[in-house]
Coordinates of C-alpha atoms and ligand atoms in Angstrom, one line a residue:
X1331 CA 0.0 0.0 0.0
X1332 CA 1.0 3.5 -0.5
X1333 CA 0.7 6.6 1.5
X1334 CA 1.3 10.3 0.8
X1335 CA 4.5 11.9 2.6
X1336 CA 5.0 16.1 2.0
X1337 CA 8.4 17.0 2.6
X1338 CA 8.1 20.6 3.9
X1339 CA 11.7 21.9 3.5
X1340 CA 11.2 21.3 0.0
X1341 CA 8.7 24.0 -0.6
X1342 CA 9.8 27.3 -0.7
X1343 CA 6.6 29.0 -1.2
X1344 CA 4.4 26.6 1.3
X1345 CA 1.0 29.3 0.4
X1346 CA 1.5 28.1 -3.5
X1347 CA 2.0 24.8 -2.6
X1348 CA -1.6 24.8 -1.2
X1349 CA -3.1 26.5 -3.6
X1350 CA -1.9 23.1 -5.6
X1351 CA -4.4 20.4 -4.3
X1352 CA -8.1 20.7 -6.2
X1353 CA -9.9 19.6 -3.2
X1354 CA -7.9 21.8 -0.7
X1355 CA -5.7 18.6 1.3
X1356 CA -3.3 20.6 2.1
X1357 CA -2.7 23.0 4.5
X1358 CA 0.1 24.3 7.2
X1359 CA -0.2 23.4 10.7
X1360 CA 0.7 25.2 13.6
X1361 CA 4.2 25.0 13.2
X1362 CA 3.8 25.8 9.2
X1363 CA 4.8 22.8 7.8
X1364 CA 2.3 21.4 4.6
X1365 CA 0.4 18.9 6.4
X1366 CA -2.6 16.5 4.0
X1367 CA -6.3 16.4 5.4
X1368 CA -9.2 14.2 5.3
X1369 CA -10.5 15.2 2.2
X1370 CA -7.5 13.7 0.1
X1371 CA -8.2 11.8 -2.7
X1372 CA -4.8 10.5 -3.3
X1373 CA -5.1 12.0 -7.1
X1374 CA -1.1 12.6 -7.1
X1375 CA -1.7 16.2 -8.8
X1376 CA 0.3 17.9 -5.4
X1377 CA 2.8 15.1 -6.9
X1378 CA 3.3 15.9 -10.3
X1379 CA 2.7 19.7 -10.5
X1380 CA 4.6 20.7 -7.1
X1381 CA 8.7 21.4 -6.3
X1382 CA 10.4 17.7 -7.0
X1383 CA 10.7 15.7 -3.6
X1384 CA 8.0 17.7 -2.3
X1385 CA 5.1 15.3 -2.2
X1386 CA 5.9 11.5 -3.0
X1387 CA 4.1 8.4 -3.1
X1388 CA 5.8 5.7 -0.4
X1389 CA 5.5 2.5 0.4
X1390 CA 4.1 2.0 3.7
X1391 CA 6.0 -0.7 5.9
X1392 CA 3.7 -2.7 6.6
X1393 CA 3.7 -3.2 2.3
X1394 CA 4.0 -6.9 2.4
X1395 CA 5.8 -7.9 -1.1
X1396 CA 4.0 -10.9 -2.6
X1397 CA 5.3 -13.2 -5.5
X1398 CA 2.7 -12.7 -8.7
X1399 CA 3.7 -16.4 -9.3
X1400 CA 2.3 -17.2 -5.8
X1401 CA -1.5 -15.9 -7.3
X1402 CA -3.5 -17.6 -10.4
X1403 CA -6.9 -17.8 -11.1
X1404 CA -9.9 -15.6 -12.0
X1405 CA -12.0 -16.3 -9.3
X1406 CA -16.1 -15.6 -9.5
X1407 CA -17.5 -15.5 -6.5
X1408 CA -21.6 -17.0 -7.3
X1409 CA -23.8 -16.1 -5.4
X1410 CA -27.3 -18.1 -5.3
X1411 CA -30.5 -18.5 -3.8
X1412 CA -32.2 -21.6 -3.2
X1413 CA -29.9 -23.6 -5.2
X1414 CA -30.2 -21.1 -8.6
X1415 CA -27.6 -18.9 -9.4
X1416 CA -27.7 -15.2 -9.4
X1417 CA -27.8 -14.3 -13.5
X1418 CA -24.9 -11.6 -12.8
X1419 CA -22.5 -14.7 -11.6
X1420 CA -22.9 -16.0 -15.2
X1421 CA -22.1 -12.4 -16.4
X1422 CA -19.0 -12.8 -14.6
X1423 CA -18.3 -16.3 -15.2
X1424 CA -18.3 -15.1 -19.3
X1425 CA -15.6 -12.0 -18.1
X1426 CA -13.7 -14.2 -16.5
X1427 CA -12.9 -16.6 -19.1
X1428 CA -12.7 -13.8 -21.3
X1429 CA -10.0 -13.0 -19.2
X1430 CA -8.3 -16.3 -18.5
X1431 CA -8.2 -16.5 -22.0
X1432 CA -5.4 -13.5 -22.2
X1433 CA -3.7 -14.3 -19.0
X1434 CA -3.8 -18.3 -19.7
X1435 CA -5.3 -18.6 -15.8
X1436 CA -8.1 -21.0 -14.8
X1437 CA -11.2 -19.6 -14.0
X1438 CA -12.8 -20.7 -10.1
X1439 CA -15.9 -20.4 -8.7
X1440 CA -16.9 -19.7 -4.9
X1441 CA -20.5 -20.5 -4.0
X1442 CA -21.7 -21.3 -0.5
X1443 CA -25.4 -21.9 0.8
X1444 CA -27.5 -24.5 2.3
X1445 CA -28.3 -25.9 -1.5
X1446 CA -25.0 -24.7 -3.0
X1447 CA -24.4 -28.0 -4.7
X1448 CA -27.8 -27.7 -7.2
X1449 CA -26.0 -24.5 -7.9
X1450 CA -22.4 -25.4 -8.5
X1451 CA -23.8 -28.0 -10.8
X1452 CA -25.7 -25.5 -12.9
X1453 CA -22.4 -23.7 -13.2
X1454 CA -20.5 -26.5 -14.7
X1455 CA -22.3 -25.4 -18.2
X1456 CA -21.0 -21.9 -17.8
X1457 CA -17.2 -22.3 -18.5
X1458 CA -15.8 -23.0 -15.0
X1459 CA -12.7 -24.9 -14.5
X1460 CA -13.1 -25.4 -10.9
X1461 CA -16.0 -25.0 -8.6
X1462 CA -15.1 -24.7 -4.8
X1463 CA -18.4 -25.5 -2.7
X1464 CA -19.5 -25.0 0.8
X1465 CA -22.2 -26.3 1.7
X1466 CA -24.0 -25.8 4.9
X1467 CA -27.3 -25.4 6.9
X1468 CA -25.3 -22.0 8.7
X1469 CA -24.8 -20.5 5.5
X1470 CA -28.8 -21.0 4.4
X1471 CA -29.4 -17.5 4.9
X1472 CA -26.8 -14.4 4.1
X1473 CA -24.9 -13.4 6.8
X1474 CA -21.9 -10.9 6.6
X1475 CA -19.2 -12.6 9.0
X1476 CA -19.5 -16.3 7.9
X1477 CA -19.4 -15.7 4.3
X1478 CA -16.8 -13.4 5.0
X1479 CA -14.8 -16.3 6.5
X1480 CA -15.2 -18.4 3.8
X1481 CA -14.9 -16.0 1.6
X1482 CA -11.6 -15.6 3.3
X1483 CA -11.0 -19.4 3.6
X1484 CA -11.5 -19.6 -0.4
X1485 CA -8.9 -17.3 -1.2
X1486 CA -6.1 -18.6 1.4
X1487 CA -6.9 -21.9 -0.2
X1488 CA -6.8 -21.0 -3.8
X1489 CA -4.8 -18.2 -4.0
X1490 CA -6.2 -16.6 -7.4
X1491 CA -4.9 -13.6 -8.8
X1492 CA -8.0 -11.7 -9.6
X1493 CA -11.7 -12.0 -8.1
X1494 CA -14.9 -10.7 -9.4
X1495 CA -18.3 -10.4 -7.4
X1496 CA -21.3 -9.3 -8.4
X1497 CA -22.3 -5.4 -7.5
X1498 CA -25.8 -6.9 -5.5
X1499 CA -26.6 -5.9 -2.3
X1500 CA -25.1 -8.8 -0.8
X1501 CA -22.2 -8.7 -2.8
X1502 CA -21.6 -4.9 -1.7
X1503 CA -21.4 -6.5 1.9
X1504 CA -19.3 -9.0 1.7
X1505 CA -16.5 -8.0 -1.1
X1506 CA -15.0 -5.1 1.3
X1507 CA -14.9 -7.6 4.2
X1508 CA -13.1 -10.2 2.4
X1509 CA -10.6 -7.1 0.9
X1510 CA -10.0 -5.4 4.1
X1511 CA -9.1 -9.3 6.0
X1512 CA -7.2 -10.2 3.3
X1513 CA -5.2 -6.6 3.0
X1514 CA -6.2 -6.1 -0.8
X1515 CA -7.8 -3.5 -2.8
X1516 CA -11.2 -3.6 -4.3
X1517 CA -12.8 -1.2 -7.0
X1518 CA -16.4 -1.2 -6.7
X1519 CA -18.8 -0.9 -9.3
X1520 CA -16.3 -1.6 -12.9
X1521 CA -17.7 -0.8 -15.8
X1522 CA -15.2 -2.6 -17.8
X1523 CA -12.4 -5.4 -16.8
X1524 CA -9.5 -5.9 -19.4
X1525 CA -6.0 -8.0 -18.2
X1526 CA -2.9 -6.1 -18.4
X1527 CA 1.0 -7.4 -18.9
X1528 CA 1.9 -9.6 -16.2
X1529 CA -1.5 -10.5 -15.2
X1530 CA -2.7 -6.8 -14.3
X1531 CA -6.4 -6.7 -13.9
X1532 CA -7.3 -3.3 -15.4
X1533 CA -10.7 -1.9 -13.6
X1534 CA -12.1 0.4 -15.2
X1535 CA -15.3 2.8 -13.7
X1536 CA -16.8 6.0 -13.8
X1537 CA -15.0 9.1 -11.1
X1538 CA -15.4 12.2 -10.5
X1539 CA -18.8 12.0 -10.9
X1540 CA -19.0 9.9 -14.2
X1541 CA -16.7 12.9 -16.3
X1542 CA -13.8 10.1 -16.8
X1543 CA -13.4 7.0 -16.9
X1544 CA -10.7 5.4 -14.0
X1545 CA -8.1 2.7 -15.0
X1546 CA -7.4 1.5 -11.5
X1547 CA -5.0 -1.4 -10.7
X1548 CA -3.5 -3.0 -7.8
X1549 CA 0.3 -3.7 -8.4
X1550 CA 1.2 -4.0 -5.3
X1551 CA -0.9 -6.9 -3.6
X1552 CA -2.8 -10.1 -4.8
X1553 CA -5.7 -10.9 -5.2
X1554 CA -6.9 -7.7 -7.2
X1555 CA -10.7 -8.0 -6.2
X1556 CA -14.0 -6.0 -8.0
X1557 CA -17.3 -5.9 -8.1
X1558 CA -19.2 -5.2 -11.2
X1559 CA -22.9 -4.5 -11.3
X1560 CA -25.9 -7.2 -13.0
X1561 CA -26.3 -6.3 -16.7
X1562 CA -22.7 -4.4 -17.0
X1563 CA -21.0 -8.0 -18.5
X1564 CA -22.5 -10.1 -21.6
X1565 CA -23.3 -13.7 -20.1
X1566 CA -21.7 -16.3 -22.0
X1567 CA -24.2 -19.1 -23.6
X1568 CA -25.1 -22.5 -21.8
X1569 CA -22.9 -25.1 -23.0
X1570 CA -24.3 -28.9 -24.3
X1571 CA -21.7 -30.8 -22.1
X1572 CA -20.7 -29.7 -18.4
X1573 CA -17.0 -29.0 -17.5
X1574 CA -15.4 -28.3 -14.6
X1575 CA -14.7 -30.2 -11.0
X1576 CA -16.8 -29.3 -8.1
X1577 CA -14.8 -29.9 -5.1
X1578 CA -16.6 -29.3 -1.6
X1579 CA -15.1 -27.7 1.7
X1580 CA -15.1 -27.2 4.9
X1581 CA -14.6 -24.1 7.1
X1582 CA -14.5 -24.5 10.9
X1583 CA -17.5 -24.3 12.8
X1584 CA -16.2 -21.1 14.6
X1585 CA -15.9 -19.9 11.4
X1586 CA -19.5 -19.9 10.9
X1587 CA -20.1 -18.2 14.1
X1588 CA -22.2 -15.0 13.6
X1589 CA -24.0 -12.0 16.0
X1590 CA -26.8 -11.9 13.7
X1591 CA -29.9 -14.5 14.2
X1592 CA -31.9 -14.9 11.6
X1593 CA -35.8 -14.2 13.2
X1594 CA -37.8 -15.0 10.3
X1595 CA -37.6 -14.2 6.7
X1596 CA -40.7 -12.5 4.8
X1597 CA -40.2 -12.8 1.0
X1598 CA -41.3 -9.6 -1.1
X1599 CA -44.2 -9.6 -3.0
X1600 CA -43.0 -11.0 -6.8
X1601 CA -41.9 -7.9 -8.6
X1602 CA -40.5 -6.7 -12.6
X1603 CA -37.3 -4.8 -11.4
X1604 CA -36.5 -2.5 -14.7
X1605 CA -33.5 -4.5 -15.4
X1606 CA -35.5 -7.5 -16.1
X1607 CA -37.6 -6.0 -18.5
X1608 CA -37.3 -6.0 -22.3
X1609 CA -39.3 -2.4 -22.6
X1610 CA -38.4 0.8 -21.3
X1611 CA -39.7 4.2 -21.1
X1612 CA -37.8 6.3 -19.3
X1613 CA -39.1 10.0 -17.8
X1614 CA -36.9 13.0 -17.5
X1615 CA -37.1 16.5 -15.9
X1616 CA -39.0 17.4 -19.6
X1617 CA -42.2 15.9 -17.5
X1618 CA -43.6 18.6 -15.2
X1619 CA -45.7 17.1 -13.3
X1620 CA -46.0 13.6 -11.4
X1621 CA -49.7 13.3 -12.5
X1622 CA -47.8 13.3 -16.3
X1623 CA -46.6 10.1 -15.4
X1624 CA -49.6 8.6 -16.1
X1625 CA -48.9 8.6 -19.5
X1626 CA -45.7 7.8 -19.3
X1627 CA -46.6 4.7 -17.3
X1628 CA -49.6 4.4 -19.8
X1629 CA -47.4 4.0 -22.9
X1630 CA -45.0 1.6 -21.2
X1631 CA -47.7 -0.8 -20.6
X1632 CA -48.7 -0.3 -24.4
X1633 CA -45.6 -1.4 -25.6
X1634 CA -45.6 -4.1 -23.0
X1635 CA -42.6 -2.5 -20.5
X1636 CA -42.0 -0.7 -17.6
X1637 CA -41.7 2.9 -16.9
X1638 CA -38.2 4.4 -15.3
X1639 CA -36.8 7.6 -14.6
X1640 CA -33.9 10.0 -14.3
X1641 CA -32.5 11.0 -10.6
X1642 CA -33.9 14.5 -10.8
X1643 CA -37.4 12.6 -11.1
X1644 CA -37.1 9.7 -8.3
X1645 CA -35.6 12.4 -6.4
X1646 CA -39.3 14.0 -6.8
X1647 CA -40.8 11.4 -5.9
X1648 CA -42.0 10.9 -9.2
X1649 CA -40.8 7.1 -9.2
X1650 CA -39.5 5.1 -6.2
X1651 CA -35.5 5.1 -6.6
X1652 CA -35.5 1.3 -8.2
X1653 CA -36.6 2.6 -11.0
X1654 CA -33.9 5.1 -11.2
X1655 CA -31.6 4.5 -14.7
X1656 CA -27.8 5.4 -14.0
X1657 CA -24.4 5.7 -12.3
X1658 CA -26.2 6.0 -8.8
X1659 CA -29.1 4.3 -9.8
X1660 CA -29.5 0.8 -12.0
X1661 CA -27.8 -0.7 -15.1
X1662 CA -30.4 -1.7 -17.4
X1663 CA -29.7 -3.6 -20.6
X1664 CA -33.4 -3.5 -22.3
X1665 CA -33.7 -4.3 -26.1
X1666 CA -35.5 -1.2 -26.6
X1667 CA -35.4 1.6 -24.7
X1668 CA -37.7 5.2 -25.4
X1669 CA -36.5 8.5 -23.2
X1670 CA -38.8 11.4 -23.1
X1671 CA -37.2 14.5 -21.7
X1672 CA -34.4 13.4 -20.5
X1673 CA -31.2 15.4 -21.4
X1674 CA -29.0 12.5 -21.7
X1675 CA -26.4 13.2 -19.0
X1676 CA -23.1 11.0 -18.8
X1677 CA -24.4 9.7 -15.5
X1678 CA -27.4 9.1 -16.8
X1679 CA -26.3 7.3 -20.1
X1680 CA -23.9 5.0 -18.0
X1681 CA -27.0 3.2 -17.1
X1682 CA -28.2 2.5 -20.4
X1683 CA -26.0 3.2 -23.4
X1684 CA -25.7 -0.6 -23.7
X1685 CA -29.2 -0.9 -25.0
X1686 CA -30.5 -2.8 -28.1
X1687 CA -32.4 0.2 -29.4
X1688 CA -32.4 3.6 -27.8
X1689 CA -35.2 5.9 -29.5
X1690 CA -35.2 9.6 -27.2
X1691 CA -37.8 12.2 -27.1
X1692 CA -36.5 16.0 -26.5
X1693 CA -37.4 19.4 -27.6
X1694 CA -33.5 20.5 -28.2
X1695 CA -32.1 18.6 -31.3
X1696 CA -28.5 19.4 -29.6
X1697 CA -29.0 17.5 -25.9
X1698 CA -26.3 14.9 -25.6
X1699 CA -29.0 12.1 -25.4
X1700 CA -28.9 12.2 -29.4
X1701 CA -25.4 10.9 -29.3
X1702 CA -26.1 7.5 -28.5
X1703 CA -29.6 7.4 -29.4
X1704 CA -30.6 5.0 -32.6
X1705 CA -33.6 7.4 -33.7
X1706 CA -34.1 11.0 -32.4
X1707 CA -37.6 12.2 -31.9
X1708 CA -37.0 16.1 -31.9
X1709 CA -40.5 17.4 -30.5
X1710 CA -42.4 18.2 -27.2
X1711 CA -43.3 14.8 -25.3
X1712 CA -46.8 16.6 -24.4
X1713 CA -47.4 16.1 -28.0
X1714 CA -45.2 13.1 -28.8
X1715 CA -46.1 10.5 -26.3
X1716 CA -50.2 11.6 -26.2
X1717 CA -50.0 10.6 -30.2
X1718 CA -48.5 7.7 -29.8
X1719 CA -50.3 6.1 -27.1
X1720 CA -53.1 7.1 -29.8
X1721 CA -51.6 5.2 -32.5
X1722 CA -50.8 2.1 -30.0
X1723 CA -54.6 2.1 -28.8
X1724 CA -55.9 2.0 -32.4
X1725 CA -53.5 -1.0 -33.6
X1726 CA -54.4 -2.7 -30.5
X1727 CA -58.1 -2.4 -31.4
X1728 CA -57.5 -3.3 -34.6
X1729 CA -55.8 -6.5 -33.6
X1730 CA -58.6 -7.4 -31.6
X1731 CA -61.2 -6.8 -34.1
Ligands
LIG1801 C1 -22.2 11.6 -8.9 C2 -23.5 11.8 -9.7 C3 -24.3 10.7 -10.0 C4 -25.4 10.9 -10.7 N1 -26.2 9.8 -11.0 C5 -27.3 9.9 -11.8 C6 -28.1 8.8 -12.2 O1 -27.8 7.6 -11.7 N2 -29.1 9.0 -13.0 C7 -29.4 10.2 -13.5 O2 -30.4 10.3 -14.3 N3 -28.7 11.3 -13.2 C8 -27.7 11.2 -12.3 N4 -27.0 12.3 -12.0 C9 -27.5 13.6 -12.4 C10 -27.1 14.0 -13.8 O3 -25.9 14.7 -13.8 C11 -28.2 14.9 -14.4 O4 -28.4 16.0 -13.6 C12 -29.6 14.2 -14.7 O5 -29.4 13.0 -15.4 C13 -30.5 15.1 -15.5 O6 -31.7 14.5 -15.6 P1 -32.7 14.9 -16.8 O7 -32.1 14.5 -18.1 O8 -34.0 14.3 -16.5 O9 -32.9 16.5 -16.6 P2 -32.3 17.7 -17.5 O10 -30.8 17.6 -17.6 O11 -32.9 18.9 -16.9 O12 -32.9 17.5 -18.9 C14 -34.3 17.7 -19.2 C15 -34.4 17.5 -20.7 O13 -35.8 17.6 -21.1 C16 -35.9 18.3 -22.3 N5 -37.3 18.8 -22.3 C17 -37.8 19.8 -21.5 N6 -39.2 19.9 -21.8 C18 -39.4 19.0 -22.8 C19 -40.6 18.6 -23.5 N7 -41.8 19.2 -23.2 N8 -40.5 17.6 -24.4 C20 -39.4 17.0 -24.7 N9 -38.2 17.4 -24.1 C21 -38.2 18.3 -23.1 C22 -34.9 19.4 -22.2 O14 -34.5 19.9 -23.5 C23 -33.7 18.7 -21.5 O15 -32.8 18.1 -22.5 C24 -25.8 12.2 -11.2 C25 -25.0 13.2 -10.9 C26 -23.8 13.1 -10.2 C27 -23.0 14.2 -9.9
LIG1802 S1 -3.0 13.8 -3.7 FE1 -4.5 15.1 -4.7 S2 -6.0 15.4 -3.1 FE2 -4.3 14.6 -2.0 S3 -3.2 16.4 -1.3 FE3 -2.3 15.9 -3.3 S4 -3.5 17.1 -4.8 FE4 -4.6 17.1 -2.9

C-alpha cells in the first residue's frame, strides 16, 4: 500500500503549494509545515505539479511484497439463492474466461449456501474450470461474517490472482470484508475489466462523478478483487456438455459463528425490477408534473414495459429510486429503450448506453442524449407520447377486431 508523505523543507513558497491540491488537502499546521487532510483523494496532482521531492508516493511498511507467481486464477464468487444462481455470476463467469483466455489462468468459482451444490452444478455449463463448494445449513441464509470467513478461507486456499463479485446488495457487503481481512484493494462498481501485462487486472469505472473513466489497478498486492454491477458484463451461452470439478469444503465451525440470528424471513411480494424487463420508457425533468406520469406509465404498458426515470425525477418522488436509470441508480440492458425529456447526462447514459435500441424524445435537437440514441424524436413529449399512445390504442383495437 501507498501513502502520501509532503516533505516541507522542499517547498519554498508553502502558500503556493496549497493553492496546488483541487480539493484543498493541504494545508500548514501550527508549526507551518504542509500537512494533508481528510479530504484527500490520493489524485497525485500535489505530486506531479509541485517542487520535485515535495510530495511523493511511499511505500508504507507494513507493504507486504507478494510473488505474482504465488497468485493464479480468475476467481467468481456465485452467489445463489435456493440452489439457482444469481444471473450476474454467469455475467461474470463469461468475463472471467474472457479473461483467463489472455492471461492463460483457470477460472474458479466460490458458491456457498445450504443448496449450494444444485447451484455449482448449474455452473458446470458456464465455463468453469473449478467450482469450490460450501455447503452448509449456517450458511442457508446471508450473513456478513461467515461468508466473510469463507470467503476468506476460499482465497487462502486457492490463492487466485483476480476476483470478481457481483455489485448486488449482498455482494456490496461481503467483497469489502473479504478485501479489508485479506489486505487487498477492491474497486467497486467496474464498468469494464481488461487483463494487463503480467497479469494486471485493469478496472475500469466511472470518477469524479461519471466525467472520466478510472483505470485503476493494484500492483502491489494479490488478489486484485471488484465488483461489477448485474447487466454491465455479456453472459456467455449454456454449453451442451458440463466441464469443470466441483470440489466441496469445509470451514470450521467457529468460522461460521455470527451475532446476527436470523428471526424470520418474509419474502417480497413478486416484482418486474426495470433491469428485467425488455421495454423501457424512461421519464426526464421534460415531465412537469408527477400526474404526467400517467402517460408515461400508460405508454410503457402499451408497448408491453416498464416505466423508469432519471434522478432528478425519483428524487421528486415521481418514481421510487428502483426505477432510477444510472451511475447511482440501475444498469439496465433493455432491447428497446424510449426516453422522453431526458437530457441525456453522462451519469445518466452510463445506465443505459448498452441498449439494443435507444429511441429519445426531447425538444432541443443538440441535448447529448442524441449521441447514443438509434432514432431522435425532436419534438415536445406533451405532443409526442399523447399521439403515440393514440396510435398504440388503435393497432391494439384493430388486432382485436
Ligand atoms: C455523482 C453523480 C451521480 C449521478 N447519477 C445519476 C443517475 O444515476 N441517473 C441520472 O439520471 N442522473 C444522475 N446524476 C444527475 C445527472 O448529472 C443529471 O443532472 C440528470 O441525469 C439530469 O436529468 P434529466 O435529463 O431528467 O434532466 P435535465 O438535464 O434537466 O434534462 C431535461 C431535458 O428535457 C428536455 N425537455 C424539456 N421539456 C421537454 C418537453 N416538453 N418535451 C421534450 N423534451 C423536453 C430538455 O431539452 C432537456 O434536455 C448524477 C450526478 C452526479 C454528480
Ligand atoms: S494527492 Fe491530490 S487530493 Fe491529495 S493532497 Fe495531493 S493534490 Fe490534494
Amino acid at each position: 500500500m501507498e501513502r502520501l508523505v509532503i516533505h516541507s523543507e522542499k517547498i519554498a513558497d508553502r502558500r503556493a503549494f496549497l493553492s496546488i491540491c483541487p480539493f484543498g488537502a493541504l494545508e500548514l499546521d501550527e508549526k507551518g509545515e504542509v500537512v494533508i487532510n481528510a479530504a484527500c483523494r490520493m489524485c497525485r496532482i500535489c505530486v506531479k505539479n509541485g517542487p520535485p521531492g515535495a510530495a511523493v508516493m511511499e511505500n508504507a511498511a507494513d507493504a507486504k511484497a507478494f510473488n505474482a507467481a504465488d497468485w493464479n486464477g480468475i476467481a467468481v464468487y456465485a452467489e445463489q439463492e435456493a440452489g439457482k444462481p444469481h444471473p450476474v455470476s454467469l455475467e461474470l463467469l463469461g468475463k472471467a474466461s474472457e479473461l483467463a483466455a489472455v492471461s492463460g489462468e483457470r477460472v474458479i468459482v466460490l458458491i456457498c449456501g445450504e443448496n449450494a451444490g444444485d447451484a455449482a452444478e448449474s455452473l458446470r455449463y458456464y465455463g468453469a474450470d473449478e467450482i469450490y463448494v460450501y455447503e452448509r445449513a449456517e450458511l442457508k441464509y446471508f450473513r456478513a461474517e461467515p461468508y466473510a470467513a469463507v470467503f476468506e478461507h476460499f482465497i487462502k486456499g486457492t490463492k487466485p490472482s483476480s476476483v470478481l463479485v457481483g455489485a448486488t446488495p449482498y455482494g456490496r457487503q461481503l467483497a469489502p470484508r473479504v478485501a479489508a481481512r485479506i489486505n487487498t484493494g477492491l474497486t467497486a462498481d467496474c464498468t469494464a475489466l481488461e487483463m494487463g501485462e503480467k497479469g494486471d487486472l485493469v478496472q475500469i469505472r466511472p470518477a469524479f462523478g461519471g466525467n472520466i473513466m478510472a483505470e485503476i489497478t493494484t500492483p502491489r498486492a494479490r488478489p486484485q478483487m471488484a465488483t461489477v454491477r448485474y447487466k454491465v458484463m455479456n453472459a456467455p451461452k449454456r454449453r451442451e456438455t458440463p466441464v469443470g470439478v466441483i470440489k466441496q469444503r469445509r470451514v470450521s465451525d467457529n468460522a461460521l459463528v455470527s451475532g446476527v440470528e436470523i428471526i424470520e424471513v418474509k419474502p417480497k411480494p413478486a416484482e418486474m425490477y426495470i433491469e428485467d424487463v425488455d421495454v423501457i420508457v424512461a421519464a426526464g425533468r421534460g415531465v412537469k408534473k408527477q400526474a404526467d406520469m400517467n402517460m408515461i406509465k400508460e405508454l410503457a404498458a402499451l408497448l408491453g414495459g416498464q416505466a423508469a426515470c432519471s434522478r432528478p425525477l425519483a428524487e421528486a418522488g415521481f418514481l421510487s429510486a428502483n426505477r432510477q436509470i444510472g451511475l447511482s441508480g440501475r444498469t439496465v440492458r433493455p432491447k428497446f429503450i424510449l426516453t422522453c425529456g431526458i437530457s441525456g447526462s453522462v451519469q445518466f447514459t452510463a445506465g443505459m448506453s448498452k441498449a439494443d435500441v435507444i429511441a429519445a424524445i426531447n425538444t432541443d435537437s443538440k441535448a447529448p442524449i442524441f449521441r447514443v440514441a438509434h432514432y431522435a424524436i425532436i419534438g415536445d413529449l406533451y405532443q409526442i407520447v399523447p399521439e403515440m399512445i393514440h396510435k398504440l390504442r388503435e393497432r391494439k383495437k384493430a388486432v382485436t377486431r
